[in-house]
PDB file of C-alpha atoms and ligand atoms in Angstrom:
ATOM      1  CA  MET A   8     -32.731 -22.053   9.434  1.00 80.00           C
ATOM      2  CA  ARG A   9     -33.963 -25.680   9.688  1.00 88.00           C
ATOM      3  CA  TYR A  10     -33.483 -26.567  13.348  1.00 94.00           C
ATOM      4  CA  CYS A  11     -33.752 -24.554  16.525  1.00 96.00           C
ATOM      5  CA  SER A  12     -30.255 -24.068  17.938  1.00 95.00           C
ATOM      6  CA  HIS A  13     -31.784 -23.928  21.425  1.00 96.00           C
ATOM      7  CA  CYS A  14     -33.947 -27.092  21.539  1.00 97.00           C
ATOM      8  CA  GLY A  15     -33.297 -28.894  18.237  1.00 96.00           C
ATOM      9  CA  SER A  16     -36.911 -28.741  17.036  1.00 97.00           C
ATOM     10  CA  ALA A  17     -37.572 -28.458  13.305  1.00 96.00           C
ATOM     11  CA  ASP A  18     -40.806 -26.603  13.980  1.00 96.00           C
ATOM     12  CA  ILE A  19     -39.582 -23.152  13.013  1.00 95.00           C
ATOM     13  CA  ALA A  20     -41.676 -20.470  11.371  1.00 95.00           C
ATOM     14  CA  LEU A  21     -40.827 -17.091   9.937  1.00 95.00           C
ATOM     15  CA  ARG A  22     -43.275 -14.699  11.590  1.00 95.00           C
ATOM     16  CA  VAL A  23     -43.487 -11.313  13.258  1.00 96.00           C
ATOM     17  CA  PRO A  24     -43.226 -11.806  17.032  1.00 95.00           C
ATOM     18  CA  GLU A  25     -45.570  -9.858  19.275  1.00 93.00           C
ATOM     19  CA  GLY A  26     -44.275  -6.348  19.859  1.00 94.00           C
ATOM     20  CA  ASP A  27     -41.863  -6.601  16.903  1.00 96.00           C
ATOM     21  CA  ASN A  28     -42.256  -5.158  13.410  1.00 95.00           C
ATOM     22  CA  ARG A  29     -40.400  -7.566  11.143  1.00 95.00           C
ATOM     23  CA  PRO A  30     -40.382 -11.326  10.537  1.00 96.00           C
ATOM     24  CA  ARG A  31     -38.048 -13.508  12.622  1.00 97.00           C
ATOM     25  CA  TYR A  32     -37.391 -17.236  12.824  1.00 96.00           C
ATOM     26  CA  VAL A  33     -39.421 -18.348  15.843  1.00 96.00           C
ATOM     27  CA  CYS A  34     -39.286 -21.847  17.337  1.00 97.00           C
ATOM     28  CA  ALA A  35     -42.830 -23.126  17.987  1.00 95.00           C
ATOM     29  CA  ALA A  36     -41.524 -25.734  20.449  1.00 97.00           C
ATOM     30  CA  CYS A  37     -39.551 -23.545  22.874  1.00 97.00           C
ATOM     31  CA  GLY A  38     -40.511 -20.021  21.795  1.00 95.00           C
ATOM     32  CA  THR A  39     -36.952 -18.883  21.108  1.00 96.00           C
ATOM     33  CA  ILE A  40     -36.760 -15.970  18.671  1.00 96.00           C
ATOM     34  CA  HIS A  41     -33.689 -16.375  16.450  1.00 96.00           C
ATOM     35  CA  TYR A  42     -32.573 -12.828  15.636  1.00 95.00           C
ATOM     36  CA  GLN A  43     -30.278 -12.408  12.649  1.00 94.00           C
ATOM     37  CA  ASN A  44     -28.131  -9.299  12.191  1.00 96.00           C
ATOM     38  CA  PRO A  45     -25.523  -8.128   9.686  1.00 97.00           C
ATOM     39  CA  LYS A  46     -21.978  -9.456   9.717  1.00 98.00           C
ATOM     40  CA  VAL A  47     -19.014  -7.106   9.944  1.00 98.00           C
ATOM     41  CA  VAL A  48     -16.088  -7.520   7.533  1.00 98.00           C
ATOM     42  CA  VAL A  49     -12.860  -5.886   8.725  1.00 98.00           C
ATOM     43  CA  GLY A  50      -9.683  -5.335   6.783  1.00 98.00           C
ATOM     44  CA  CYS A  51      -6.631  -3.219   6.056  1.00 98.00           C
ATOM     45  CA  LEU A  52      -5.282  -1.110   3.243  1.00 98.00           C
ATOM     46  CA  PRO A  53      -1.583  -1.731   3.969  1.00 98.00           C
ATOM     47  CA  GLU A  54       0.814   0.936   2.657  1.00 98.00           C
ATOM     48  CA  TRP A  55       4.545   0.852   1.990  1.00 98.00           C
ATOM     49  CA  ASP A  56       5.849   4.157   0.617  1.00 96.00           C
ATOM     50  CA  ASP A  57       3.711   4.829  -2.474  1.00 96.00           C
ATOM     51  CA  ARG A  58       2.562   1.234  -2.823  1.00 98.00           C
ATOM     52  CA  VAL A  59      -0.346  -0.776  -1.424  1.00 98.00           C
ATOM     53  CA  LEU A  60      -0.490  -4.465  -0.613  1.00 98.00           C
ATOM     54  CA  LEU A  61      -3.007  -6.696  -2.381  1.00 98.00           C
ATOM     55  CA  CYS A  62      -3.698 -10.433  -2.124  1.00 98.00           C
ATOM     56  CA  ARG A  63      -4.820 -12.734  -4.937  1.00 98.00           C
ATOM     57  CA  ARG A  64      -7.544 -15.015  -3.653  1.00 97.00           C
ATOM     58  CA  ALA A  65      -6.942 -18.779  -3.434  1.00 97.00           C
ATOM     59  CA  ILE A  66     -10.539 -19.414  -2.361  1.00 96.00           C
ATOM     60  CA  GLU A  67     -14.063 -18.891  -3.650  1.00 96.00           C
ATOM     61  CA  PRO A  68     -15.798 -16.606  -4.175  1.00 94.00           C
ATOM     62  CA  ARG A  69     -13.733 -14.701  -6.732  1.00 96.00           C
ATOM     63  CA  HIS A  70     -10.853 -17.185  -6.837  1.00 97.00           C
ATOM     64  CA  GLY A  71      -7.848 -15.683  -8.622  1.00 98.00           C
ATOM     65  CA  LEU A  72      -8.941 -12.066  -8.223  1.00 98.00           C
ATOM     66  CA  TRP A  73      -7.184  -9.421  -6.138  1.00 98.00           C
ATOM     67  CA  THR A  74      -8.348  -8.003  -2.851  1.00 98.00           C
ATOM     68  CA  LEU A  75      -7.266  -6.142   0.229  1.00 98.00           C
ATOM     69  CA  PRO A  76      -6.807  -8.422   3.237  1.00 98.00           C
ATOM     70  CA  ALA A  77     -10.200  -8.588   4.973  1.00 98.00           C
ATOM     71  CA  GLY A  78     -12.588 -11.046   6.574  1.00 97.00           C
ATOM     72  CA  PHE A  79     -15.339 -11.544   9.107  1.00 98.00           C
ATOM     73  CA  LEU A  80     -14.883 -10.042  12.532  1.00 98.00           C
ATOM     74  CA  GLU A  81     -14.754 -12.719  15.225  1.00 98.00           C
ATOM     75  CA  ASN A  82     -16.633 -12.650  18.510  1.00 98.00           C
ATOM     76  CA  ALA A  83     -14.747 -10.975  21.375  1.00 98.00           C
ATOM     77  CA  GLU A  84     -12.509  -9.074  18.941  1.00 98.00           C
ATOM     78  CA  SER A  85     -12.170  -5.336  18.310  1.00 98.00           C
ATOM     79  CA  ILE A  86     -12.442  -4.181  14.710  1.00 98.00           C
ATOM     80  CA  ALA A  87      -8.798  -2.999  14.623  1.00 98.00           C
ATOM     81  CA  THR A  88      -7.560  -6.295  16.071  1.00 98.00           C
ATOM     82  CA  GLY A  89      -9.642  -8.202  13.537  1.00 98.00           C
ATOM     83  CA  ALA A  90      -8.262  -6.145  10.651  1.00 98.00           C
ATOM     84  CA  ALA A  91      -4.683  -6.854  11.772  1.00 98.00           C
ATOM     85  CA  ARG A  92      -5.463 -10.563  12.226  1.00 98.00           C
ATOM     86  CA  GLU A  93      -6.922 -10.876   8.726  1.00 98.00           C
ATOM     87  CA  THR A  94      -3.845  -9.159   7.298  1.00 98.00           C
ATOM     88  CA  LEU A  95      -1.586 -11.595   9.118  1.00 98.00           C
ATOM     89  CA  GLU A  96      -3.663 -14.604   7.998  1.00 98.00           C
ATOM     90  CA  GLU A  97      -4.024 -13.670   4.328  1.00 97.00           C
ATOM     91  CA  ALA A  98      -0.714 -11.908   3.675  1.00 98.00           C
ATOM     92  CA  SER A  99       1.535 -13.035   6.568  1.00 98.00           C
ATOM     93  CA  ALA A 100       2.042  -9.301   7.035  1.00 98.00           C
ATOM     94  CA  ARG A 101       2.394  -7.369  10.265  1.00 98.00           C
ATOM     95  CA  VAL A 102       0.867  -3.908  10.200  1.00 98.00           C
ATOM     96  CA  HIS A 103       0.463  -0.850  12.360  1.00 98.00           C
ATOM     97  CA  VAL A 104      -3.267  -0.263  12.080  1.00 98.00           C
ATOM     98  CA  GLY A 105      -4.076   3.408  11.548  1.00 98.00           C
ATOM     99  CA  GLU A 106      -7.265   5.366  11.006  1.00 98.00           C
ATOM    100  CA  LEU A 107     -10.576   3.798  10.065  1.00 98.00           C
ATOM    101  CA  TYR A 108     -11.001   4.791   6.436  1.00 98.00           C
ATOM    102  CA  THR A 109     -14.031   3.279   4.644  1.00 98.00           C
ATOM    103  CA  VAL A 110     -17.289   2.034   6.151  1.00 98.00           C
ATOM    104  CA  ILE A 111     -19.510   0.518   3.464  1.00 98.00           C
ATOM    105  CA  SER A 112     -22.996  -0.855   4.128  1.00 98.00           C
ATOM    106  CA  LEU A 113     -24.155  -3.733   1.916  1.00 98.00           C
ATOM    107  CA  PRO A 114     -27.802  -4.097   2.967  1.00 97.00           C
ATOM    108  CA  TYR A 115     -28.612  -6.607   0.204  1.00 96.00           C
ATOM    109  CA  ILE A 116     -26.177  -9.184   1.630  1.00 96.00           C
ATOM    110  CA  ASN A 117     -26.386  -8.068   5.267  1.00 97.00           C
ATOM    111  CA  GLN A 118     -22.752  -7.051   5.620  1.00 98.00           C
ATOM    112  CA  VAL A 119     -20.848  -3.956   6.708  1.00 98.00           C
ATOM    113  CA  TYR A 120     -17.257  -3.451   5.524  1.00 98.00           C
ATOM    114  CA  MET A 121     -14.866  -1.520   7.782  1.00 98.00           C
ATOM    115  CA  MET A 122     -11.452  -0.880   6.235  1.00 98.00           C
ATOM    116  CA  PHE A 123      -8.479   0.698   8.005  1.00 98.00           C
ATOM    117  CA  ARG A 124      -5.448   2.366   6.572  1.00 98.00           C
ATOM    118  CA  ALA A 125      -2.350   0.574   7.864  1.00 98.00           C
ATOM    119  CA  ARG A 126       1.441   0.761   7.637  1.00 98.00           C
ATOM    120  CA  LEU A 127       3.354  -2.393   6.842  1.00 98.00           C
ATOM    121  CA  ALA A 128       5.844  -3.059   9.624  1.00 98.00           C
ATOM    122  CA  ASP A 129       8.345  -4.629   7.183  1.00 98.00           C
ATOM    123  CA  LEU A 130       8.555  -6.338   3.797  1.00 98.00           C
ATOM    124  CA  ASP A 131       8.441  -9.839   5.242  1.00 97.00           C
ATOM    125  CA  PHE A 132       5.076 -10.908   3.783  1.00 98.00           C
ATOM    126  CA  GLY A 133       3.754 -13.673   1.562  1.00 97.00           C
ATOM    127  CA  PRO A 134       0.642 -15.669   0.760  1.00 97.00           C
ATOM    128  CA  GLY A 135      -1.253 -17.329   3.599  1.00 94.00           C
ATOM    129  CA  PRO A 136      -3.447 -20.401   2.949  1.00 94.00           C
ATOM    130  CA  GLU A 137      -6.240 -18.242   1.465  1.00 95.00           C
ATOM    131  CA  SER A 138      -3.991 -16.368  -0.978  1.00 97.00           C
ATOM    132  CA  LEU A 139      -2.205 -17.376  -4.185  1.00 98.00           C
ATOM    133  CA  GLU A 140       0.057 -14.351  -4.276  1.00 98.00           C
ATOM    134  CA  VAL A 141       0.698 -11.175  -2.288  1.00 98.00           C
ATOM    135  CA  ARG A 142       2.426  -8.126  -3.691  1.00 98.00           C
ATOM    136  CA  LEU A 143       2.776  -4.362  -3.574  1.00 98.00           C
ATOM    137  CA  PHE A 144       1.241  -2.172  -6.288  1.00 98.00           C
ATOM    138  CA  ARG A 145       1.783   1.404  -7.331  1.00 98.00           C
ATOM    139  CA  GLU A 146      -1.416   3.204  -8.350  1.00 98.00           C
ATOM    140  CA  GLU A 147      -0.779   2.672 -12.063  1.00 98.00           C
ATOM    141  CA  GLU A 148      -0.139  -1.036 -11.480  1.00 98.00           C
ATOM    142  CA  VAL A 149      -3.388  -1.822  -9.644  1.00 98.00           C
ATOM    143  CA  PRO A 150      -5.312  -4.543 -11.538  1.00 98.00           C
ATOM    144  CA  TRP A 151      -8.603  -2.623 -11.537  1.00 98.00           C
ATOM    145  CA  GLU A 152     -10.340  -5.116 -13.836  1.00 97.00           C
ATOM    146  CA  ASP A 153      -9.326  -8.029 -11.632  1.00 98.00           C
ATOM    147  CA  LEU A 154     -10.410  -6.800  -8.215  1.00 98.00           C
ATOM    148  CA  ALA A 155     -12.604  -9.238  -6.315  1.00 97.00           C
ATOM    149  CA  PHE A 156     -15.202  -6.985  -4.707  1.00 97.00           C
ATOM    150  CA  ARG A 157     -16.827  -3.591  -5.312  1.00 97.00           C
ATOM    151  CA  THR A 158     -16.020  -2.642  -1.704  1.00 98.00           C
ATOM    152  CA  ILE A 159     -12.318  -3.085  -2.473  1.00 98.00           C
ATOM    153  CA  THR A 160     -12.528  -1.109  -5.723  1.00 98.00           C
ATOM    154  CA  ARG A 161     -14.323   1.716  -3.924  1.00 98.00           C
ATOM    155  CA  THR A 162     -11.813   1.750  -1.055  1.00 98.00           C
ATOM    156  CA  LEU A 163      -8.826   1.855  -3.414  1.00 98.00           C
ATOM    157  CA  ARG A 164     -10.360   4.504  -5.691  1.00 98.00           C
ATOM    158  CA  ASN A 165     -11.091   6.729  -2.693  1.00 98.00           C
ATOM    159  CA  TYR A 166      -7.614   6.133  -1.373  1.00 98.00           C
ATOM    160  CA  PHE A 167      -5.725   7.217  -4.486  1.00 98.00           C
ATOM    161  CA  LEU A 168      -7.973  10.282  -4.920  1.00 98.00           C
ATOM    162  CA  ASP A 169      -7.607  11.280  -1.271  1.00 98.00           C
ATOM    163  CA  ARG A 170      -3.865  10.704  -1.364  1.00 98.00           C
ATOM    164  CA  ARG A 171      -3.536  13.449  -3.975  1.00 97.00           C
ATOM    165  CA  GLN A 172      -5.286  15.801  -1.558  1.00 96.00           C
ATOM    166  CA  GLY A 173      -3.080  14.627   1.300  1.00 96.00           C
ATOM    167  CA  ALA A 174      -6.037  13.906   3.588  1.00 98.00           C
ATOM    168  CA  PHE A 175      -8.056  10.782   4.312  1.00 98.00           C
ATOM    169  CA  PRO A 176     -11.457  11.628   5.783  1.00 98.00           C
ATOM    170  CA  LEU A 177     -13.690   8.755   6.832  1.00 98.00           C
ATOM    171  CA  ARG A 178     -15.558   7.566   3.725  1.00 98.00           C
ATOM    172  CA  LEU A 179     -19.028   6.355   4.662  1.00 98.00           C
ATOM    173  CA  SER A 180     -21.176   4.857   1.899  1.00 98.00           C
ATOM    174  CA  THR A 181     -23.694   2.224   0.845  1.00 98.00           C
ATOM    175  CA  LEU A 182     -23.574  -0.214  -2.049  1.00 97.00           C
ATOM    176  CA  GLU A 183     -26.883  -1.450  -3.446  1.00 95.00           C
ATOM    177  CA  ARG A 184     -27.474  -4.652  -5.338  1.00 92.00           C
ATOM    178  CA  ARG A 185     -25.967  -4.387  -8.797  1.00 85.00           C
ATOM    179  CA  PRO A 186     -28.794  -4.079 -11.345  1.00 78.00           C
ATOM    180  CA  PRO A 187     -28.977  -7.025 -13.781  1.00 76.00           C
ATOM    181  CA  VAL A 188     -27.371  -6.405 -17.138  1.00 70.00           C
ATOM    182  CA  LYS A 189     -30.111  -5.938 -19.729  1.00 67.00           C
ATOM    183  CA  SER A 190     -29.506  -8.318 -22.609  1.00 61.00           C
ATOM    184  CA  ASP A 191     -30.937  -5.842 -25.118  1.00 57.00           C
ATOM    185  CA  LEU A 192     -28.110  -3.474 -24.259  1.00 58.00           C
ATOM    186  CA  LEU A 193     -25.499  -6.075 -25.118  1.00 58.00           C
ATOM    187  CA  GLY A 194     -24.312  -6.265 -28.666  1.00 56.00           C
ATOM    188  CA  ALA A 195     -26.711  -3.529 -29.732  1.00 48.00           C
ATOM    189  CA  GLY A 196     -25.971  -1.835 -33.025  1.00 43.00           C
TER     190      GLY A 196
HETATM  191 ZN1   ZN B 332     -36.560 -24.325  20.098  1.00 56.60          ZN
END
């Protein structure tokens, strides 16, 4: 943060305000404390019979890789409404939003993913401006090596396992920062 969004001053310091216990951006000119909190990503796992709908990303990050339709929750929006909106924007698909299915905390990037199971209303879908391609996949067709995000891989893996059991309990988990690949483990032997 370079300028105070309240008064425009550049005199901003990261410090622990009185009565608080963690550093915040505090404006020295007007005293405003600029709190920052995690962003919520909402999305759908749209189903049609035994297939699921995936989108191939037309934007960075992870251009060209596959994902479930998802994006940042907007202000004044419920999480289910946001999930349906993202599905419409990215896949031009109308869904009946069902149960909340995965909630994944990503503390290292300050995000929380909330993914719903959803039923496609019809087969009238196609790529929105942020997608190159949208299509339905059976389990054995899912491009596991070309999925864009670990949250999406985890949601899909849970889904196909739970589907065999015929029940979809809420899956609550946390993803930590991926440890760096140690170069001495590459090409060893
Ligand atoms: Zn200020």
